Coordinates of C-alpha atoms in Angstrom, one line a residue:
X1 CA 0.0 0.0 0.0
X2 CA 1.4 3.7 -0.9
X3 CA 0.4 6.7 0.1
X4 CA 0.2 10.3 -2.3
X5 CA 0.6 13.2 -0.5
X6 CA -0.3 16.0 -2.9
X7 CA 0.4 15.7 -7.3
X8 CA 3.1 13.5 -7.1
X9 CA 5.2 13.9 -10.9
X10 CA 7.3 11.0 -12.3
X11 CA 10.2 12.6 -14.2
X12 CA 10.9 12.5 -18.2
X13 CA 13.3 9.4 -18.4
X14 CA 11.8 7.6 -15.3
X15 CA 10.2 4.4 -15.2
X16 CA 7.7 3.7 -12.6
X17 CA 6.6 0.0 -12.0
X18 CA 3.6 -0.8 -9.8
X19 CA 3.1 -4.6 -9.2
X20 CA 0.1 -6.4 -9.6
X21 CA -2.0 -6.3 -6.1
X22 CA -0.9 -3.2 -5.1
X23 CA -3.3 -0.2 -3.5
X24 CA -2.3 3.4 -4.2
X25 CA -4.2 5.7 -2.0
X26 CA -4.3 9.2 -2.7
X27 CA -4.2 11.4 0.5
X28 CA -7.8 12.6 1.0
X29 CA -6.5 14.9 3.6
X30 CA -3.9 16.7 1.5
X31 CA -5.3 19.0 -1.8
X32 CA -5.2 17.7 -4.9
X33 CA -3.7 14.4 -4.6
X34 CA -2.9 12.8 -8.0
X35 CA -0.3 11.1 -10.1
X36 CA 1.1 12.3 -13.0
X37 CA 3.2 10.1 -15.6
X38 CA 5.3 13.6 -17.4
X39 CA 5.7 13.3 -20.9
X40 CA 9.1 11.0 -21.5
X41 CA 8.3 8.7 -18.4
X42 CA 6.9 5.4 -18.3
X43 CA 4.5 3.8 -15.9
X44 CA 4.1 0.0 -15.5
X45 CA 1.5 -1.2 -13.7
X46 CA 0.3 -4.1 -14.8
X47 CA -2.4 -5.9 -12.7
X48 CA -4.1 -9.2 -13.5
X49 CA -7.8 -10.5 -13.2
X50 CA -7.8 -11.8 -10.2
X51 CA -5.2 -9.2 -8.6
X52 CA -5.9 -5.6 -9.9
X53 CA -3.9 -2.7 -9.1
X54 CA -6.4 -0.3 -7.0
X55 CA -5.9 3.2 -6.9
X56 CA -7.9 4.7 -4.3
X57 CA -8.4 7.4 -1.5
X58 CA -7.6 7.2 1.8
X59 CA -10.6 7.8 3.7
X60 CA -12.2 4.2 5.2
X61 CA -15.0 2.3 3.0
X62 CA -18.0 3.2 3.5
X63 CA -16.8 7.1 4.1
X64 CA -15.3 7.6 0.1
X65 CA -16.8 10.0 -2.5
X66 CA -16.5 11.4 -5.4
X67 CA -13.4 13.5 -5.9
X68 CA -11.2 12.7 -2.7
X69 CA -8.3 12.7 -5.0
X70 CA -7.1 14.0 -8.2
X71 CA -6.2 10.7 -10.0
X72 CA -4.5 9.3 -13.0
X73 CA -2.7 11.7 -15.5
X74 CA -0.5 10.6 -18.3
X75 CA 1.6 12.8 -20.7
X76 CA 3.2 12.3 -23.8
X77 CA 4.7 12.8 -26.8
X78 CA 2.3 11.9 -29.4
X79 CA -0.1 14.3 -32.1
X80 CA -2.7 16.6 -30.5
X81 CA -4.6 19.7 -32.6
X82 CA -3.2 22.4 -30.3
X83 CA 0.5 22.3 -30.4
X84 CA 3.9 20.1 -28.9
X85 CA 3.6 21.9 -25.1
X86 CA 0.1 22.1 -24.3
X87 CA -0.7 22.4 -20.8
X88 CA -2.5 19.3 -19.1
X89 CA -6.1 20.3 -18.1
X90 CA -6.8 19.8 -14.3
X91 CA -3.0 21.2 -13.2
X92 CA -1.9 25.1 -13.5
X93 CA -1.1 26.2 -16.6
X94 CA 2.5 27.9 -15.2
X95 CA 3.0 24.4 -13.9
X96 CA 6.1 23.1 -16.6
X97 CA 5.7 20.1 -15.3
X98 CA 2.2 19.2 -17.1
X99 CA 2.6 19.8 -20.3
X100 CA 1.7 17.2 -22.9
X101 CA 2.4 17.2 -26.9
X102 CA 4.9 16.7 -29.6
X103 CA 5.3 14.2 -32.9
X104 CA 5.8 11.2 -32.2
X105 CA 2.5 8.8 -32.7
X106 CA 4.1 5.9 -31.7
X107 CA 5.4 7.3 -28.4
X108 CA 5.6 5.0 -25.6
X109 CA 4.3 6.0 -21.9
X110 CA 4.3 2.1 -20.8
X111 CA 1.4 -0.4 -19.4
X112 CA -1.5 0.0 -17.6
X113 CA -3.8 -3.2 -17.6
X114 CA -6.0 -4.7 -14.8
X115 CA -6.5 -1.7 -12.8
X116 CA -9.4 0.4 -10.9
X117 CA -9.5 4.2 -10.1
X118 CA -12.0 5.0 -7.5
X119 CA -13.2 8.3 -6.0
X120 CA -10.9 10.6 -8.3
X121 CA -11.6 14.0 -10.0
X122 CA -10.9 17.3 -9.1
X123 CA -11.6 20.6 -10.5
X124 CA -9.6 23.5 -10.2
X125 CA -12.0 25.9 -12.3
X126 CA -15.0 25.4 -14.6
X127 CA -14.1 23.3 -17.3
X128 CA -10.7 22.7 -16.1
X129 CA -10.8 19.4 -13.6
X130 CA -8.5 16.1 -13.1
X131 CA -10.2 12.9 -14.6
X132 CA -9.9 9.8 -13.4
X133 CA -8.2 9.1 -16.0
X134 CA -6.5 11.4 -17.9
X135 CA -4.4 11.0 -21.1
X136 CA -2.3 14.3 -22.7
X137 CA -1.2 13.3 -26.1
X138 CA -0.4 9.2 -25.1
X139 CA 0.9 7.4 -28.3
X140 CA 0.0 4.1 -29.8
X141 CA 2.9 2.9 -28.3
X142 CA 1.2 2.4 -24.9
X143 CA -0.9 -0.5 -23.9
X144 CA -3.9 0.2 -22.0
X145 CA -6.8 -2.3 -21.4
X146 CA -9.1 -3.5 -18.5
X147 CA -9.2 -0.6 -16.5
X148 CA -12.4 0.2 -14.1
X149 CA -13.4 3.7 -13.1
X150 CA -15.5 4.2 -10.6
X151 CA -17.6 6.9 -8.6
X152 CA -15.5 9.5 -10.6
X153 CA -16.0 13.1 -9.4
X154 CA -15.4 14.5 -13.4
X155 CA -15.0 12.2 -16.8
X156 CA -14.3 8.7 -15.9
X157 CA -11.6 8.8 -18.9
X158 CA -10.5 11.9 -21.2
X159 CA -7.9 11.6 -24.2
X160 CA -6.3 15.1 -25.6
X161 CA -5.2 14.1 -28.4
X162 CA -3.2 11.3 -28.9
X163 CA -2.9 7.5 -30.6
X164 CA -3.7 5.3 -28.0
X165 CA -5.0 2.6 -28.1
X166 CA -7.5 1.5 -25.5
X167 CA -9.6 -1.7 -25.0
X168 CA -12.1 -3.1 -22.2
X169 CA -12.9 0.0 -20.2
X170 CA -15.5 0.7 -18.0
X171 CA -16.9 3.6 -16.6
X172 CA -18.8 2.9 -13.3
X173 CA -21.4 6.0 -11.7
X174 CA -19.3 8.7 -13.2
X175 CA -20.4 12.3 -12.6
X176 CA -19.8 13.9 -15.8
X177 CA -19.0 12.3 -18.9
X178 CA -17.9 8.1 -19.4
X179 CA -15.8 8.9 -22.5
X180 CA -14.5 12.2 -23.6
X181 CA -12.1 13.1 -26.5
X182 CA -10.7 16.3 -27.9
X183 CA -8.2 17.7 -29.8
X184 CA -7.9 15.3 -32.3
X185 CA -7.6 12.1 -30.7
X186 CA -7.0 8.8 -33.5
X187 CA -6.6 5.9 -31.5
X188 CA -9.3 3.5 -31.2
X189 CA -11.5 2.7 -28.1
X190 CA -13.0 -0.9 -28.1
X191 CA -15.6 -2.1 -25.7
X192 CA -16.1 0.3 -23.4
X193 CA -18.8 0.0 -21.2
X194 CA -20.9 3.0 -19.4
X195 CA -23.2 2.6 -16.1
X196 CA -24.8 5.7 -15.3
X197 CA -26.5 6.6 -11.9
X198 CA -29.6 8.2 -13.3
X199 CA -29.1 10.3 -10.0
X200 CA -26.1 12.2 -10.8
X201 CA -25.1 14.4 -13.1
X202 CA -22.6 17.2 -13.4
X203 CA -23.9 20.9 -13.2
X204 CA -25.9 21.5 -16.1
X205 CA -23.4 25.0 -16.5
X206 CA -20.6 22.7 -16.3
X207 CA -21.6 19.7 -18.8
X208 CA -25.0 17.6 -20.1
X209 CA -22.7 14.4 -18.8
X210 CA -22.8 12.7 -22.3
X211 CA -21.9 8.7 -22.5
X212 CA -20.1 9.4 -25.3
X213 CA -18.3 13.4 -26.1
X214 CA -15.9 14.0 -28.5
X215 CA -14.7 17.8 -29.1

């Protein structure tokens, strides 16, 4: 079990491996408590069916909700519509350190398979919030599959451009929208499931929290 106290950043060059089993709690005591894979780094978490990788707050069960931590960002290097150093929604601007874009489609940001994100989102003004899983400009050389989001306080998984390409996801009582992609996202997304609460739903000022928006 680890512990992240405030946006922890995993440098360019740096690879990050997270075994299968492991719990990654995101400090719901500390603002804004999220990971964030920079653009050059790798992260390697690889889970498995029967022992997923869980990222997580950490309040008790039973006492979680939406948006006690940031969650999952992911830069890289790949194609977006808006330039090779775009800042990463959800994070300041001025912040260096989250900036995604650049030309290389095939750009490789690692593995992340057989894993759950739980409770995350956070917004730091209107229509500039942490996902629960975000991806800035991830390339198709990246292997996501079998990832759960759920309960998440924004989109349950946003692509900003990028060639990733993403399989078996599920989006579990998300607040705003299941799926989101903008500027000029070309991978490919197969079976992707949505459950909505018909409950809950993001301001209507904010979003009409679509299953499906692409921008």
């Amino acid at each position: 079990v680890y512990l992240l106290q405030g946006t922890v950043f995993v440098d360019s060059l740096v690879t990050l491996t997270i075994e299968a089993g492991t719990v990654v709690r995101g400090d719901a005591n500390t603002v804004i408590s999220a990971l964030v894979i920079q653009r050059g780094a790798k992260i390697i978490a690889n889970g498995t069916p029967c022992n997923p990788i869980v990222f997580t707050p950490s309040k008790a069960i039973g006492a979680r909700v939406k948006g006690d931590w940031g969650g999952l960002i992911i830069e890289g290097r790949a194609l977006n519509n808006l330039g090779t150093n775009v800042p990463i929604e959800g994070i300041s601007g001025t912040n260096t350190n989250a900036r995604h874009g650049g030309n290389i489609p095939n750009d490789n940001s690692g593995s992340l398979t057989y894993a759950r994100i739980e409770y995350a989102g956070f917004q730091i003004a209107a229509n500039n919030e942490m996902n629960s899983l975000t991806l800035g400009s991830v390339g198709s050389g990246t292997t996501i599959h079998h990832i759960q989001t759920s309960f998440g306080f924004d989109d349950a998984f946003e692509w900003f451009g990028g060639s990733v390409n993403c399989s078996h996801l599920v989006a579990y009582r998300t607040l705003d929208d299941d799926f989101d992609t903008d500027n000029g996202y070309s991978g490919t997304v197969q079976f992707a499931l949505g459950i909505k609460d018909p409950a809950v739903a993001d301001v209507i000022a904010n979003s009409t929290s679509e299953g499906w928006e692409s921008d």
